[in-house]
Structure formats: structure tokens, C-alpha cells
Coordinates of C-alpha atoms in Angstrom, one line a residue:
X1 CA 6.8 0.6 -26.8
X2 CA 5.1 3.6 -25.2
X3 CA 6.4 4.1 -21.7
X4 CA 5.5 5.9 -18.6
X5 CA 8.2 7.5 -16.4
X6 CA 8.3 6.8 -12.7
X7 CA 10.6 7.5 -9.8
X8 CA 12.2 4.2 -8.8
X9 CA 13.2 5.8 -5.5
X10 CA 9.6 5.6 -4.4
X11 CA 9.4 1.9 -4.5
X12 CA 10.7 1.4 -1.0
X13 CA 12.8 3.2 1.6
X14 CA 15.9 1.2 0.7
X15 CA 15.9 2.0 -3.0
X16 CA 14.9 5.6 -2.1
X17 CA 18.0 6.1 -0.1
X18 CA 20.3 4.5 -2.7
X19 CA 18.8 6.1 -5.9
X20 CA 16.9 9.3 -5.2
X21 CA 18.2 10.8 -8.4
X22 CA 17.7 7.7 -10.6
X23 CA 14.7 7.5 -12.9
X24 CA 13.7 4.7 -15.2
X25 CA 11.3 4.4 -18.0
X26 CA 8.8 1.5 -17.5
X27 CA 7.1 -0.3 -20.3
X28 CA 3.4 -0.5 -19.6
X29 CA 3.3 -4.0 -21.1
X30 CA 5.8 -5.2 -18.5
X31 CA 3.8 -4.1 -15.5
X32 CA 2.2 -6.7 -13.2
X33 CA -1.4 -5.5 -12.5
X34 CA -1.2 -5.0 -8.7
X35 CA -1.9 -2.3 -6.2
X36 CA 1.8 -2.0 -5.6
X37 CA 1.9 0.1 -8.8
X38 CA 0.7 3.0 -6.8
X39 CA 4.0 3.0 -5.1
X40 CA 5.8 3.8 -8.4
X41 CA 3.4 6.6 -9.4
X42 CA 1.2 4.5 -11.7
X43 CA -2.6 4.9 -11.2
X44 CA -4.2 1.5 -10.6
X45 CA -7.6 0.4 -9.5
X46 CA -8.5 -3.3 -9.0
X47 CA -12.1 -2.5 -9.7
X48 CA -11.8 -0.1 -12.6
X49 CA -14.0 -2.5 -14.6
X50 CA -16.5 -3.0 -11.8
X51 CA -16.7 -5.5 -9.0
X52 CA -18.5 -8.8 -8.6
X53 CA -21.8 -7.1 -7.4
X54 CA -22.3 -5.1 -10.6
X55 CA -25.7 -6.1 -12.1
X56 CA -24.8 -4.9 -15.6
X57 CA -24.0 -8.0 -17.7
X58 CA -21.6 -6.0 -19.7
X59 CA -18.4 -4.7 -18.0
X60 CA -17.6 -1.0 -18.3
X61 CA -14.7 -1.6 -20.8
X62 CA -15.7 -4.9 -22.3
X63 CA -16.8 -3.3 -25.5
X64 CA -13.2 -1.9 -25.9
X65 CA -11.6 -5.3 -25.9
X66 CA -14.4 -7.5 -27.2
X67 CA -13.7 -9.6 -30.3
X68 CA -15.9 -11.5 -32.7
X69 CA -16.3 -15.1 -31.5
X70 CA -17.7 -16.4 -34.8
X71 CA -14.4 -18.0 -35.8
X72 CA -13.6 -19.1 -32.2
X73 CA -16.1 -21.7 -31.2
X74 CA -14.5 -22.4 -27.8
X75 CA -14.6 -18.7 -26.8
X76 CA -18.2 -18.6 -28.0
X77 CA -19.0 -21.7 -25.8
X78 CA -17.3 -20.1 -22.8
X79 CA -19.3 -16.8 -23.2
X80 CA -22.6 -18.6 -23.6
X81 CA -21.8 -20.9 -20.6
X82 CA -20.9 -17.9 -18.4
X83 CA -24.6 -17.0 -18.0
X84 CA -25.1 -20.1 -15.8
X85 CA -21.5 -20.4 -14.6
X86 CA -20.5 -16.8 -13.9
X87 CA -16.9 -17.7 -12.9
X88 CA -16.2 -18.6 -16.6
X89 CA -16.8 -15.0 -17.6
X90 CA -13.4 -14.0 -16.3
X91 CA -11.8 -16.6 -18.6
X92 CA -13.7 -15.1 -21.6
X93 CA -12.4 -11.7 -20.6
X94 CA -8.9 -13.0 -20.3
X95 CA -9.0 -14.6 -23.8
X96 CA -10.3 -11.3 -25.3
X97 CA -7.8 -9.1 -23.5
X98 CA -5.1 -11.8 -24.1
X99 CA -3.9 -11.4 -20.5
X100 CA -5.3 -10.5 -17.1
X101 CA -8.4 -8.2 -17.6
X102 CA -7.2 -5.9 -14.8
X103 CA -4.2 -5.0 -17.0
X104 CA -6.4 -3.4 -19.6
X105 CA -6.4 -0.2 -17.6
X106 CA -2.7 0.0 -18.3
X107 CA -2.7 -1.2 -21.9
X108 CA -5.5 1.0 -23.1
X109 CA -3.3 4.1 -22.6
X110 CA -1.1 2.9 -25.5
X111 CA -1.7 4.0 -29.1
X112 CA -4.0 1.8 -31.1
X113 CA -1.1 0.5 -33.2
X114 CA 1.0 -0.5 -30.2
X115 CA -2.0 -2.0 -28.5
X116 CA -2.9 -4.1 -31.5
X117 CA 0.6 -5.4 -31.8
X118 CA 0.8 -6.4 -28.2
X119 CA -2.5 -8.2 -28.2
X120 CA -1.6 -10.0 -31.4
X121 CA 1.7 -11.2 -30.0
X122 CA 0.1 -12.3 -26.7
X123 CA -2.8 -14.0 -28.4
X124 CA -0.5 -16.1 -30.7
X125 CA 2.2 -17.0 -28.2
X126 CA 2.8 -20.7 -28.4
X127 CA 5.5 -22.8 -26.7
X128 CA 4.3 -26.4 -26.6
X129 CA 6.0 -29.9 -26.7
X130 CA 3.9 -32.8 -27.9
X131 CA 5.4 -35.9 -26.2
X132 CA 4.5 -39.5 -27.2
X133 CA 5.0 -42.3 -24.6
X134 CA 4.9 -45.7 -26.3
X135 CA 5.2 -48.8 -24.1
X136 CA 8.3 -50.8 -25.0
X137 CA 10.0 -47.7 -26.5
X138 CA 13.1 -46.7 -24.6
X139 CA 12.5 -42.9 -24.7
X140 CA 9.5 -40.7 -25.5
X141 CA 9.5 -38.8 -28.8
X142 CA 9.2 -35.0 -28.6
X143 CA 7.7 -32.6 -31.2
X144 CA 8.1 -28.8 -30.6
X145 CA 5.2 -26.5 -31.6
X146 CA 5.7 -22.8 -31.8
X147 CA 2.7 -21.4 -33.6
X148 CA -1.1 -21.8 -33.4
X149 CA -1.3 -23.2 -36.9
X150 CA 1.3 -25.9 -36.1
X151 CA -0.7 -26.7 -32.9
X152 CA -4.0 -27.1 -34.9
X153 CA -2.2 -29.3 -37.4
X154 CA -0.7 -31.5 -34.7
X155 CA -4.1 -31.9 -33.0
X156 CA -5.7 -32.9 -36.3
X157 CA -3.0 -35.4 -37.0
X158 CA -3.7 -38.9 -35.6
X159 CA -1.5 -40.0 -32.7
X160 CA 0.9 -42.9 -33.5
X161 CA -0.6 -46.3 -32.7
X162 CA -0.1 -47.3 -29.0
X163 CA 1.1 -43.9 -28.0
X164 CA -0.1 -41.9 -25.0
X165 CA 0.4 -38.2 -25.9
X166 CA 1.1 -35.4 -23.5
X167 CA 1.0 -31.7 -24.5
X168 CA 3.3 -29.7 -22.3
X169 CA 2.3 -26.0 -22.5
X170 CA 4.4 -23.1 -21.3
X171 CA 2.3 -20.1 -20.5
X172 CA -1.2 -19.8 -22.0
X173 CA -2.6 -17.7 -24.9
X174 CA -5.9 -17.2 -26.5
X175 CA -5.1 -19.3 -29.6
X176 CA -3.6 -22.1 -27.5
X177 CA -6.7 -22.2 -25.3
X178 CA -9.0 -22.1 -28.3
X179 CA -7.2 -25.0 -30.1
X180 CA -6.7 -27.2 -27.1
X181 CA -10.1 -26.6 -25.6
X182 CA -12.2 -27.1 -28.7
X183 CA -10.3 -29.9 -30.4
X184 CA -9.7 -31.9 -27.2
X185 CA -13.1 -31.0 -25.7
X186 CA -11.7 -29.7 -22.4
X187 CA -13.7 -28.3 -19.5
X188 CA -13.1 -24.4 -19.5
X189 CA -12.7 -24.5 -15.8
X190 CA -9.4 -26.3 -16.4
X191 CA -8.0 -23.1 -18.0
X192 CA -9.9 -20.8 -15.6
X193 CA -8.1 -22.2 -12.6
X194 CA -4.7 -21.7 -14.1
X195 CA -4.6 -18.1 -15.2
X196 CA -4.4 -16.4 -11.7
X197 CA -2.2 -16.8 -8.7
X198 CA -4.4 -15.5 -5.9
X199 CA -4.2 -17.2 -2.5
X200 CA -7.1 -15.2 -1.0
X201 CA -9.8 -12.9 -2.2
X202 CA -11.4 -9.6 -1.2
X203 CA -15.2 -9.4 -0.9
X204 CA -15.4 -7.4 -4.1
X205 CA -13.1 -9.5 -6.4
X206 CA -14.8 -10.6 -9.6
X207 CA -12.1 -13.2 -10.2
X208 CA -12.8 -15.1 -7.1
X209 CA -12.5 -18.9 -7.3
X210 CA -15.0 -20.5 -4.9
X211 CA -14.4 -24.1 -3.9
X212 CA -16.7 -26.8 -5.4
X213 CA -18.4 -29.6 -3.5
X214 CA -16.3 -32.7 -3.5
X215 CA -19.3 -34.6 -5.0
X216 CA -19.0 -32.3 -8.0
X217 CA -15.2 -32.1 -8.4
X218 CA -14.2 -35.6 -7.6
X219 CA -15.0 -36.9 -11.1
X220 CA -13.2 -34.2 -13.0
X221 CA -10.3 -35.5 -15.2
X222 CA -8.0 -32.6 -14.2
X223 CA -6.4 -31.0 -11.2
X224 CA -4.3 -27.9 -10.5
X225 CA -1.3 -27.8 -8.1
X226 CA 0.1 -24.6 -6.5
X227 CA 3.7 -24.3 -5.3
X228 CA 6.4 -21.7 -4.6
X229 CA 9.7 -21.3 -6.4
X230 CA 12.4 -19.4 -4.3
X231 CA 14.8 -17.3 -6.3
X232 CA 17.8 -15.2 -5.4
X233 CA 18.6 -11.8 -6.8
X234 CA 21.9 -10.2 -6.2
X235 CA 20.7 -6.6 -6.6
X236 CA 17.5 -4.7 -6.3
X237 CA 17.7 -3.9 -10.0
X238 CA 17.8 -7.6 -10.8
X239 CA 14.6 -8.1 -8.8
X240 CA 12.9 -5.3 -10.7
X241 CA 13.9 -6.9 -14.0
X242 CA 12.4 -10.2 -12.8
X243 CA 9.2 -8.4 -12.0
X244 CA 9.2 -7.0 -15.6
X245 CA 9.6 -10.5 -16.9
X246 CA 6.6 -11.7 -14.9
X247 CA 4.7 -8.8 -16.2
X248 CA 5.2 -10.2 -19.8
X249 CA 3.5 -13.4 -18.9
X250 CA 0.0 -14.0 -20.1
X251 CA -0.9 -15.7 -16.8
X252 CA -0.8 -13.7 -13.6
X253 CA 2.3 -14.7 -11.6
X254 CA 3.8 -12.5 -8.9
X255 CA 6.9 -12.5 -6.7
X256 CA 6.7 -12.3 -3.0
X257 CA 9.9 -10.5 -1.9
X258 CA 11.2 -11.5 1.5
X259 CA 12.3 -8.0 2.5
X260 CA 11.6 -8.3 6.2
X261 CA 14.5 -10.7 6.9
X262 CA 18.0 -9.2 6.9
X263 CA 21.0 -10.5 8.8
X264 CA 24.8 -10.1 8.8
X265 CA 25.0 -13.2 6.7
X266 CA 23.1 -11.6 3.8
X267 CA 24.3 -9.3 1.1
X268 CA 22.6 -6.0 1.8
X269 CA 21.7 -5.5 -1.9
X270 CA 20.4 -9.0 -2.4
X271 CA 16.7 -10.1 -2.4
X272 CA 15.1 -13.5 -2.0
X273 CA 11.7 -13.8 -3.6
X274 CA 9.1 -16.6 -3.7
X275 CA 7.5 -16.9 -7.1
X276 CA 3.8 -18.1 -7.0
X277 CA 3.5 -21.0 -9.4
X278 CA 1.0 -23.5 -10.7
X279 CA 1.0 -26.7 -12.7
X280 CA -2.3 -28.1 -14.1
X281 CA -2.9 -31.6 -15.6
X282 CA -5.9 -32.7 -17.7
X283 CA -6.2 -36.3 -18.9
X284 CA -8.7 -37.7 -21.4
X285 CA -8.9 -41.4 -20.5
X286 CA -8.1 -44.1 -23.0
X287 CA -10.9 -45.5 -25.1
X288 CA -11.3 -48.4 -27.5
X289 CA -10.1 -46.2 -30.4
X290 CA -7.2 -44.4 -28.9
X291 CA -4.9 -44.2 -25.9
X292 CA -5.1 -41.5 -23.2
X293 CA -4.2 -37.9 -24.0
X294 CA -3.0 -35.3 -21.5
X295 CA -2.4 -31.6 -21.3
X296 CA 0.1 -30.3 -18.8
X297 CA 0.1 -26.5 -18.2
X298 CA 3.3 -25.1 -16.6
X299 CA 4.4 -21.5 -15.9
X300 CA 6.9 -19.6 -18.0
X301 CA 10.2 -19.1 -16.2
X302 CA 11.8 -16.0 -14.8
X303 CA 15.4 -16.2 -16.1
X304 CA 16.6 -13.2 -14.1
X305 CA 18.5 -14.1 -10.9
X306 CA 19.2 -17.6 -9.7
X307 CA 17.2 -20.5 -8.3
X308 CA 17.9 -20.4 -4.5
X309 CA 21.0 -22.4 -3.8
X310 CA 21.3 -23.0 -7.5
X311 CA 18.1 -25.1 -7.5
X312 CA 17.2 -28.7 -6.8
X313 CA 19.6 -31.7 -7.0
X314 CA 19.4 -34.1 -10.0
X315 CA 16.8 -36.8 -9.7
X316 CA 19.3 -39.6 -9.6
X317 CA 22.2 -40.8 -7.5
X318 CA 25.7 -39.5 -8.3
X319 CA 27.8 -42.0 -10.3
X320 CA 30.3 -44.3 -8.7
X321 CA 33.9 -44.4 -9.8
X322 CA 33.3 -47.8 -11.4
X323 CA 30.3 -46.5 -13.3
X324 CA 31.4 -45.4 -16.8
X325 CA 27.9 -44.7 -18.1
X326 CA 27.6 -41.4 -19.9
X327 CA 25.1 -39.0 -18.4
X328 CA 23.7 -35.7 -19.6
X329 CA 23.2 -32.5 -17.6
X330 CA 19.9 -30.6 -17.4
X331 CA 20.0 -27.2 -19.1
X332 CA 19.0 -25.3 -15.9
X333 CA 17.6 -22.4 -18.1
X334 CA 13.8 -22.6 -17.9
X335 CA 11.3 -24.9 -16.3
X336 CA 10.0 -25.9 -19.7
X337 CA 13.5 -27.1 -20.9
X338 CA 14.3 -28.8 -17.7
X339 CA 11.0 -30.6 -17.7
X340 CA 11.6 -31.9 -21.2
X341 CA 15.1 -33.0 -20.3
X342 CA 13.8 -35.1 -17.3
X343 CA 10.9 -36.5 -19.3
X344 CA 13.3 -37.8 -21.9
X345 CA 15.3 -39.5 -19.1
X346 CA 12.2 -41.4 -18.0
X347 CA 13.0 -45.1 -17.3
X348 CA 11.3 -47.8 -19.3
X349 CA 9.3 -49.1 -16.3
X350 CA 7.8 -45.6 -15.8
X351 CA 6.9 -45.4 -19.5
X352 CA 5.2 -48.8 -19.3
X353 CA 3.2 -47.7 -16.2
X354 CA 1.6 -44.8 -18.1
X355 CA -0.7 -47.2 -19.9
X356 CA -2.3 -48.2 -16.6
X357 CA -2.0 -44.9 -14.9
X358 CA -1.9 -41.9 -17.3
X359 CA -1.1 -39.5 -14.3
X360 CA 2.4 -41.0 -14.5
X361 CA 3.0 -38.6 -17.4
X362 CA 3.2 -35.8 -14.9
X363 CA 5.8 -37.7 -12.7
X364 CA 8.7 -35.4 -13.6
X365 CA 6.9 -32.1 -12.9
X366 CA 5.8 -33.6 -9.6
X367 CA 9.4 -34.3 -8.7
X368 CA 10.3 -30.7 -9.5
X369 CA 7.4 -29.4 -7.4
X370 CA 8.3 -31.6 -4.5
X371 CA 12.0 -30.5 -4.7
X372 CA 10.9 -26.8 -4.7
X373 CA 9.0 -27.4 -1.5
X374 CA 12.0 -29.0 0.1
X375 CA 14.2 -26.1 -0.9
X376 CA 11.8 -23.6 0.5
X377 CA 11.6 -25.5 3.7
X378 CA 15.4 -25.2 4.1
X379 CA 15.1 -21.5 3.5
X380 CA 12.4 -21.0 6.1
X381 CA 14.4 -23.1 8.6
X382 CA 17.4 -20.8 8.1
X383 CA 15.2 -17.7 8.6
X384 CA 13.6 -19.1 11.8
X385 CA 17.0 -20.0 13.1
X386 CA 18.2 -16.4 12.6
X387 CA 15.2 -15.1 14.4
X388 CA 16.0 -17.4 17.4
X389 CA 19.6 -16.1 17.4
X390 CA 18.3 -12.5 17.4
X391 CA 16.3 -13.3 20.5
X392 CA 19.1 -15.2 22.2
X393 CA 22.2 -13.3 21.0
X394 CA 21.2 -9.8 19.7
X395 CA 24.8 -8.7 19.8
X396 CA 25.6 -11.2 17.0
X397 CA 23.2 -9.2 14.8
X398 CA 24.5 -5.8 15.9
X399 CA 21.3 -5.0 17.7
X400 CA 22.4 -2.7 20.5
X401 CA 20.4 -1.6 23.5
X402 CA 19.7 1.9 22.1
X403 CA 18.4 0.5 18.8
X404 CA 16.1 -1.9 20.7
X405 CA 14.7 0.9 22.8
X406 CA 13.5 2.7 19.7
X407 CA 10.9 -0.1 19.3
X408 CA 7.8 -0.3 21.3
X409 CA 9.1 -3.6 22.6
X410 CA 12.6 -5.0 22.8
X411 CA 11.9 -7.8 20.4
X412 CA 9.4 -6.1 18.2
X413 CA 11.7 -6.5 15.1
X414 CA 12.0 -10.3 15.6
X415 CA 8.2 -10.6 16.1
X416 CA 7.7 -8.6 12.9
X417 CA 9.9 -11.1 10.9
X418 CA 8.2 -14.0 12.6
X419 CA 4.8 -12.8 11.7
X420 CA 5.6 -13.2 8.0
X421 CA 6.0 -16.9 8.4
X422 CA 3.1 -17.3 10.8
X423 CA 1.0 -15.8 7.9
X424 CA 2.5 -17.7 5.0
X425 CA 3.1 -21.2 6.5
X426 CA -0.6 -22.1 6.9
X427 CA -1.1 -21.1 3.2
X428 CA 1.9 -23.3 2.1
X429 CA 0.7 -26.2 4.2
X430 CA -2.8 -25.9 2.6
X431 CA -1.2 -26.0 -0.8
X432 CA 0.7 -29.2 0.1
X433 CA -2.3 -30.8 1.6
X434 CA -4.3 -30.0 -1.5
X435 CA -1.6 -31.5 -3.7
X436 CA -1.6 -34.7 -1.7
X437 CA -5.4 -34.9 -1.8
X438 CA -5.5 -34.6 -5.6
X439 CA -2.7 -37.0 -6.3
X440 CA -3.7 -39.6 -3.8
X441 CA -7.5 -39.4 -3.3
X442 CA -8.9 -42.0 -1.0
X443 CA -5.6 -43.8 -1.2
X444 CA -5.5 -46.5 1.4
X445 CA -2.2 -47.3 3.1
X446 CA -1.0 -50.6 1.9
X447 CA -2.6 -50.3 -1.6
X448 CA -1.2 -52.8 -4.1
X449 CA -0.7 -50.1 -6.8
X450 CA 3.0 -49.6 -7.4
X451 CA 4.2 -47.1 -9.9
X452 CA 6.3 -43.8 -10.0
X453 CA 3.3 -41.7 -8.7
X454 CA 2.7 -44.1 -5.8
X455 CA 6.4 -44.1 -5.0
X456 CA 6.4 -40.3 -4.8
X457 CA 3.7 -40.4 -2.1
X458 CA 6.3 -40.7 0.7
X459 CA 8.2 -37.7 -0.5
X460 CA 5.1 -35.5 -0.3
X461 CA 4.4 -36.9 3.1
X462 CA 7.9 -35.9 4.2
X463 CA 7.3 -32.4 2.8
X464 CA 4.0 -32.1 4.6
X465 CA 5.8 -33.2 7.9
X466 CA 8.5 -30.5 7.4
X467 CA 5.9 -27.7 7.1
X468 CA 3.9 -29.0 10.0
X469 CA 7.1 -28.8 12.1
X470 CA 8.0 -25.4 10.8
X471 CA 4.5 -24.0 11.7
X472 CA 4.9 -25.6 15.2
X473 CA 8.3 -24.1 15.5
X474 CA 7.1 -20.7 14.5
X475 CA 4.4 -20.8 17.2
X476 CA 7.0 -21.8 19.8
X477 CA 9.3 -19.0 18.8
X478 CA 6.4 -16.6 19.0
X479 CA 5.6 -17.7 22.5
X480 CA 9.2 -17.4 23.6
X481 CA 9.6 -14.0 22.0
X482 CA 6.4 -12.8 23.7
X483 CA 7.6 -14.1 27.1
X484 CA 11.0 -12.5 26.7
X485 CA 9.4 -9.2 25.6
X486 CA 7.2 -9.3 28.8
X487 CA 10.3 -9.9 30.9
X488 CA 12.2 -7.0 29.3
X489 CA 9.2 -4.7 29.7
X490 CA 9.1 -5.7 33.4
X491 CA 12.8 -5.1 33.8
X492 CA 12.5 -1.7 32.1
X493 CA 9.5 -0.8 34.4
X494 CA 11.6 -1.7 37.5
X495 CA 14.4 0.6 36.2
X496 CA 12.0 3.4 35.6
X497 CA 10.5 2.9 39.2
X498 CA 14.0 3.2 40.6
X499 CA 14.6 6.4 38.7
X500 CA 11.3 7.8 40.0
X501 CA 12.3 6.7 43.5
X502 CA 15.4 8.8 43.3
X503 CA 13.4 11.8 42.2
X504 CA 11.0 11.2 45.1
X505 CA 13.9 11.4 47.6
X506 CA 15.1 14.6 46.1
X507 CA 11.7 16.1 46.3
X508 CA 11.4 15.0 50.0
X509 CA 14.6 16.8 50.8
X510 CA 14.2 20.0 48.8
X511 CA 10.4 20.5 49.2
X512 CA 10.6 21.3 52.9
X513 CA 13.7 23.5 52.3
X514 CA 11.8 25.4 49.7
X515 CA 8.8 25.8 51.9
X516 CA 10.8 27.2 54.9
X517 CA 12.8 29.4 52.5
X518 CA 9.6 30.8 51.1
X519 CA 8.2 31.3 54.6
X520 CA 11.1 33.3 55.8
X521 CA 11.4 35.4 52.6
X522 CA 8.1 37.0 53.4
X523 CA 10.1 39.7 55.3
X524 CA 10.7 42.8 53.2
X525 CA 13.9 43.7 55.1
X526 CA 16.6 41.3 53.8
X527 CA 19.3 42.8 56.0
X528 CA 17.5 41.7 59.2
X529 CA 17.8 38.1 58.1
X530 CA 21.6 38.0 58.7
X531 CA 20.9 37.9 62.4
X532 CA 18.3 35.0 62.1
X533 CA 19.7 32.9 59.3
X534 CA 20.6 30.2 61.8
X535 CA 16.9 29.9 62.6
X536 CA 16.4 28.7 59.0
X537 CA 18.7 25.7 59.4
X538 CA 17.4 24.9 62.8
X539 CA 13.9 24.7 61.4
X540 CA 14.5 23.4 57.9
X541 CA 16.7 20.4 58.8
X542 CA 14.4 18.9 61.4
X543 CA 11.4 19.4 59.2
X544 CA 13.2 17.7 56.2
X545 CA 14.2 14.8 58.4
X546 CA 10.7 14.4 59.8
X547 CA 9.2 14.5 56.3
X548 CA 11.7 11.9 55.1
X549 CA 10.9 9.6 58.0
X550 CA 7.2 9.9 57.2
X551 CA 7.7 9.1 53.5
X552 CA 10.2 6.2 54.0
X553 CA 8.1 3.7 55.9
X554 CA 11.2 1.4 56.3
X555 CA 13.3 4.0 58.2
X556 CA 13.3 1.9 61.3
X557 CA 14.7 -1.1 59.5
X558 CA 17.3 1.2 57.8
X559 CA 18.2 2.7 61.1
X560 CA 18.6 -0.7 62.7
X561 CA 20.7 -1.8 59.8
X562 CA 23.0 1.2 60.2
X563 CA 23.3 0.6 63.9
X564 CA 24.2 -3.0 63.3
X565 CA 26.9 -2.0 60.8
X566 CA 28.3 0.5 63.2
X567 CA 28.4 -2.0 65.9
X568 CA 30.2 -4.5 63.7
X569 CA 32.7 -1.9 62.7
X570 CA 33.4 -1.0 66.3
X571 CA 33.8 -4.6 67.3
X572 CA 36.3 -5.2 64.5
X573 CA 38.3 -2.2 65.6
X574 CA 38.3 -3.5 69.1
X575 CA 39.5 -6.9 68.0
X576 CA 42.3 -5.4 65.9
X577 CA 43.6 -3.4 68.9
X578 CA 43.7 -6.5 71.0

């Protein structure tokens, strides 16, 4: 691969201090298209190909990546539909580039031979499992598909009688979208919603996904779920390797590093990152001629690092000593393999429920998503607890007074950490609310439907309650931190006023002395002053005392206090002599 050299020390201050002399070669194909590339010396512009307001129907570089759609009817359909549905244009660009269109500004710097090889590999990338659920059969059958040709053959082959088929797709590619979309007659918006990971948009972004009216979207046979996967990286180098792995994905997935939160309990070189993730499910309802067919899109996995706290617990109770049943262990390698493992462990009653509710095919991925949300809630709880400790016991975190005074406010560091969660938690809560709305639309409490999906509703309700509590707790901590900051600022102002008061007393004493000294020094004959030096003290001392009494308005109270103390001392001496 052709590479560009960059200074890893410029990524952030921490790595700059630890590795100023270390330089790495970075593969352009491994880069995640993001503005953060400018921090590593790579020129990047989100709008190199124009913004959403460009009136030209052809993008600036579209002719460079454009391919002939004659042999790709689904791509041809998307491009023709994008005239009336402009948001589909981005999907057509993604299929032609074979990854995020904004990455083209990086890939086009490669030689033609290298670029062709990269695009071909990305376009043909296929990792699919065709799973058949048959009522009455103890376990679903799984067929692995690793090439576009094998996928096309599988789609053309009839499904076994009575089987409900689910295609589990890891990552997406042009050939996978072409085959699935055309042969299963899938709405292009299903793929369009899955290829990006943005949670908000700038006013110029051409990849914006605007919400549809509910009256339009409610009848769609598909939905997309967003969630976060927390991962732990022992070193900064490990985190950078994970970013390179994410850069190799066809879909855009980024890692949000939690660099703001450091405590004595953490390894200084370790990083916790939250991986933006999606899962999308499309279902073709059953008809008279065949059973339902589903497509489940999941993200490729980052294998670098570890799932936070080694990941979720198994979805079953631990065995009792009297239970001699043999059980298998999930591989814990990738999401794709873990999902296939749990699907093959599906109980018979859940397989039977798929015939009446095809969404039950996604039960296992929903369990994983729910578990990831629970793990993240425990992590946020730990971080909020540490912030509260910093406010209550700063000495536990080695935050001394001198260090605090370097900030504009005493607890500015804690507020900075807290602001991260005040910004992220509403986004997470919206993701969970969206998941519940799509899984349980207009679901009345006390509904008679009972299957694995319905049984999972309470778990998502628990997750939603956790994040509501976390957001409320964040606001309470922010209020306490702000109040404590105001108290500390007031205390500091009082100390400063006392210091200024001492300076005022000194000025009251020495200003008259300086005035009198200057007045008497107007004489040119210094020898004559030896006879009148006593006049200086006779004049300066009374004037200083008079000025002090004029400045200190409480001098009478002070004088009365001194008299009372002298009187008490005299009385105590008299009593002692008696």
C-alpha cells in the first residue's frame, strides 16, 4: 500500500510528550474520513466534493469514481430515483466509491493500480450467514457465504419448505447491496440509513438524514437501531490500531475516546472508547407461496483491545451443581460469530414464534444491544461517581490547592468532565427511545402477545430508566459543582479583600510619613535638620494616627474593646494578689 508519513506526536498532548521522536507510516486506506485527520498532518475537507447546496447535478469528482450501471440494475435504480429522492444519491456514490464518498479525497492520491485493487476488494467483500428457522426443528441451519457469486446463487435457490430465512450480513459492500437489493426487492433507504454513523449534522452536510413523517415511515418493513459498544484499550498504540481497523470498514464507524476522564484508579496509558454502532433489520412478510425473509445488517467488529469489563454476561443462568447438561461457550471474537452462536442456541419456543412474528429472528441481536447499553450505563455511573468524589474529596485525586488555582474556577476540571456526559446522555437516551418506539410501536400495556420480543420489552424499559436517572444525576452534580464553585470563589474573594485591607493599613501608616518627610526635605541644608529632627516625629506620628482614625471608622469600637481587655486584665491581677 502507498503510505503517507505523519508525526504521531501531533495527535494529542499526551502522545506528543511520550513519543515526540516516534514517526509512523499510515496507510491511506486505513484512515477514517474525519476532520481529526488534520491533527496528524493529513489534509482533509468534508466538502471537497461540494456541499448540499451545490446546484450542479454532477459532483466535482463523480466522474473519477463513476462506474457503468448497465450490469447493476439496483445501482441504476438508485441513481434514477435520486432525482426525486435526493438523499439516495449518497448511497449511489457510496456504492461507486465502495466506501464513504468523503474518503475519495484520500484514496485518489494512490496509484491507479493500488486504487483499483482497493476498490475491487471493498466492492466484493462478503461475510454473510443464511439462517433457516423451521418450526419444529430444534436448531436453525446456517449456511456461510463469502463471495458475491455464492450470495447470488443462494438468493436464486428456493428456500426449504416451511423455513423462514434470515440473512445476517457483516459490513456492507457494493456487490452485497446489489444482490440483496435487486433480488429481494428492498427499499434503497434501508441500506442508506446503515452506511453512516452521524448523530448530528452541519448545515452544509450532503449526507444528512432528515426524519420522515410517521405517516410515511410507519408502514416500512424495516428499521435501524443505533447503540454504543464500550471498549478498553491498554495503550494509546492499541487505540490507534483500533482506529485503523475501523478505517478498513466499508461503512463509516468511529470511536469516541473518553479522554477527559482520568483518575488514580485508571492506567495512565489506557483508553476507553465508545464505538458507534448500528443494526438494521428488513423483513419481507410471508405470502401464500413462501415464508417470511429477513435481512439483518450488523457492523464489523474491532478486534483490537477488549470489550469493557470483558463484555456482557451469557444470556442464560449459570448451571447448578446438579445440572450435568453440557453447554458451549460463545467465541467472544467478533459480533458476527457471537451472534451466530446465540442464534444457534435459540430455544424451540422462540423458533416457533418466528412464524407469527418474524421480528423474533432479531431477538439475539436485540439481547446484545440491550446488554451493551447496560454495560455503558455502569461505566457512566462509575465516571459520575468519580466526579462527585473529586468535588467532595479532591485530595483523593491528588488535586492540591495550587493545581486548582491554575483553573479559572476551583472545580472547572470536574465541570469539564461532567459536560461530556451532559452532551452525550441526551443522545443516548434518544437512541434508546427510538429503539423502543420501533420495536414496540403502539404497544398497549397488557397486550396478549407473548413471545421473546415482547418479553424483552421490560429490559429495554429498565435501560431507558437507567439513562433517565443518569441524566438527572448529571444535572444534580452540575448544580452542586456550580454552587461549590460559587462558594469557593466567594471565599477566595474574601481572602483577597483581607490582603488588600492589610495593604491599606500599610498605606495609611506610611503615606503620612512620606508626606512629612518630603515636606521637611525641601530644605537644601541637611546639617540644619539635626537640630529639628524631633519635630518630624512630633508632627508625623500624630498625623498618621489622625489619618488612621479617619480611615478606620470602627476605631471607637476597637478602642472600647482594648479598654475592656485592659480592665479585665487589671481585675484579674488584683484578684490574684488578694
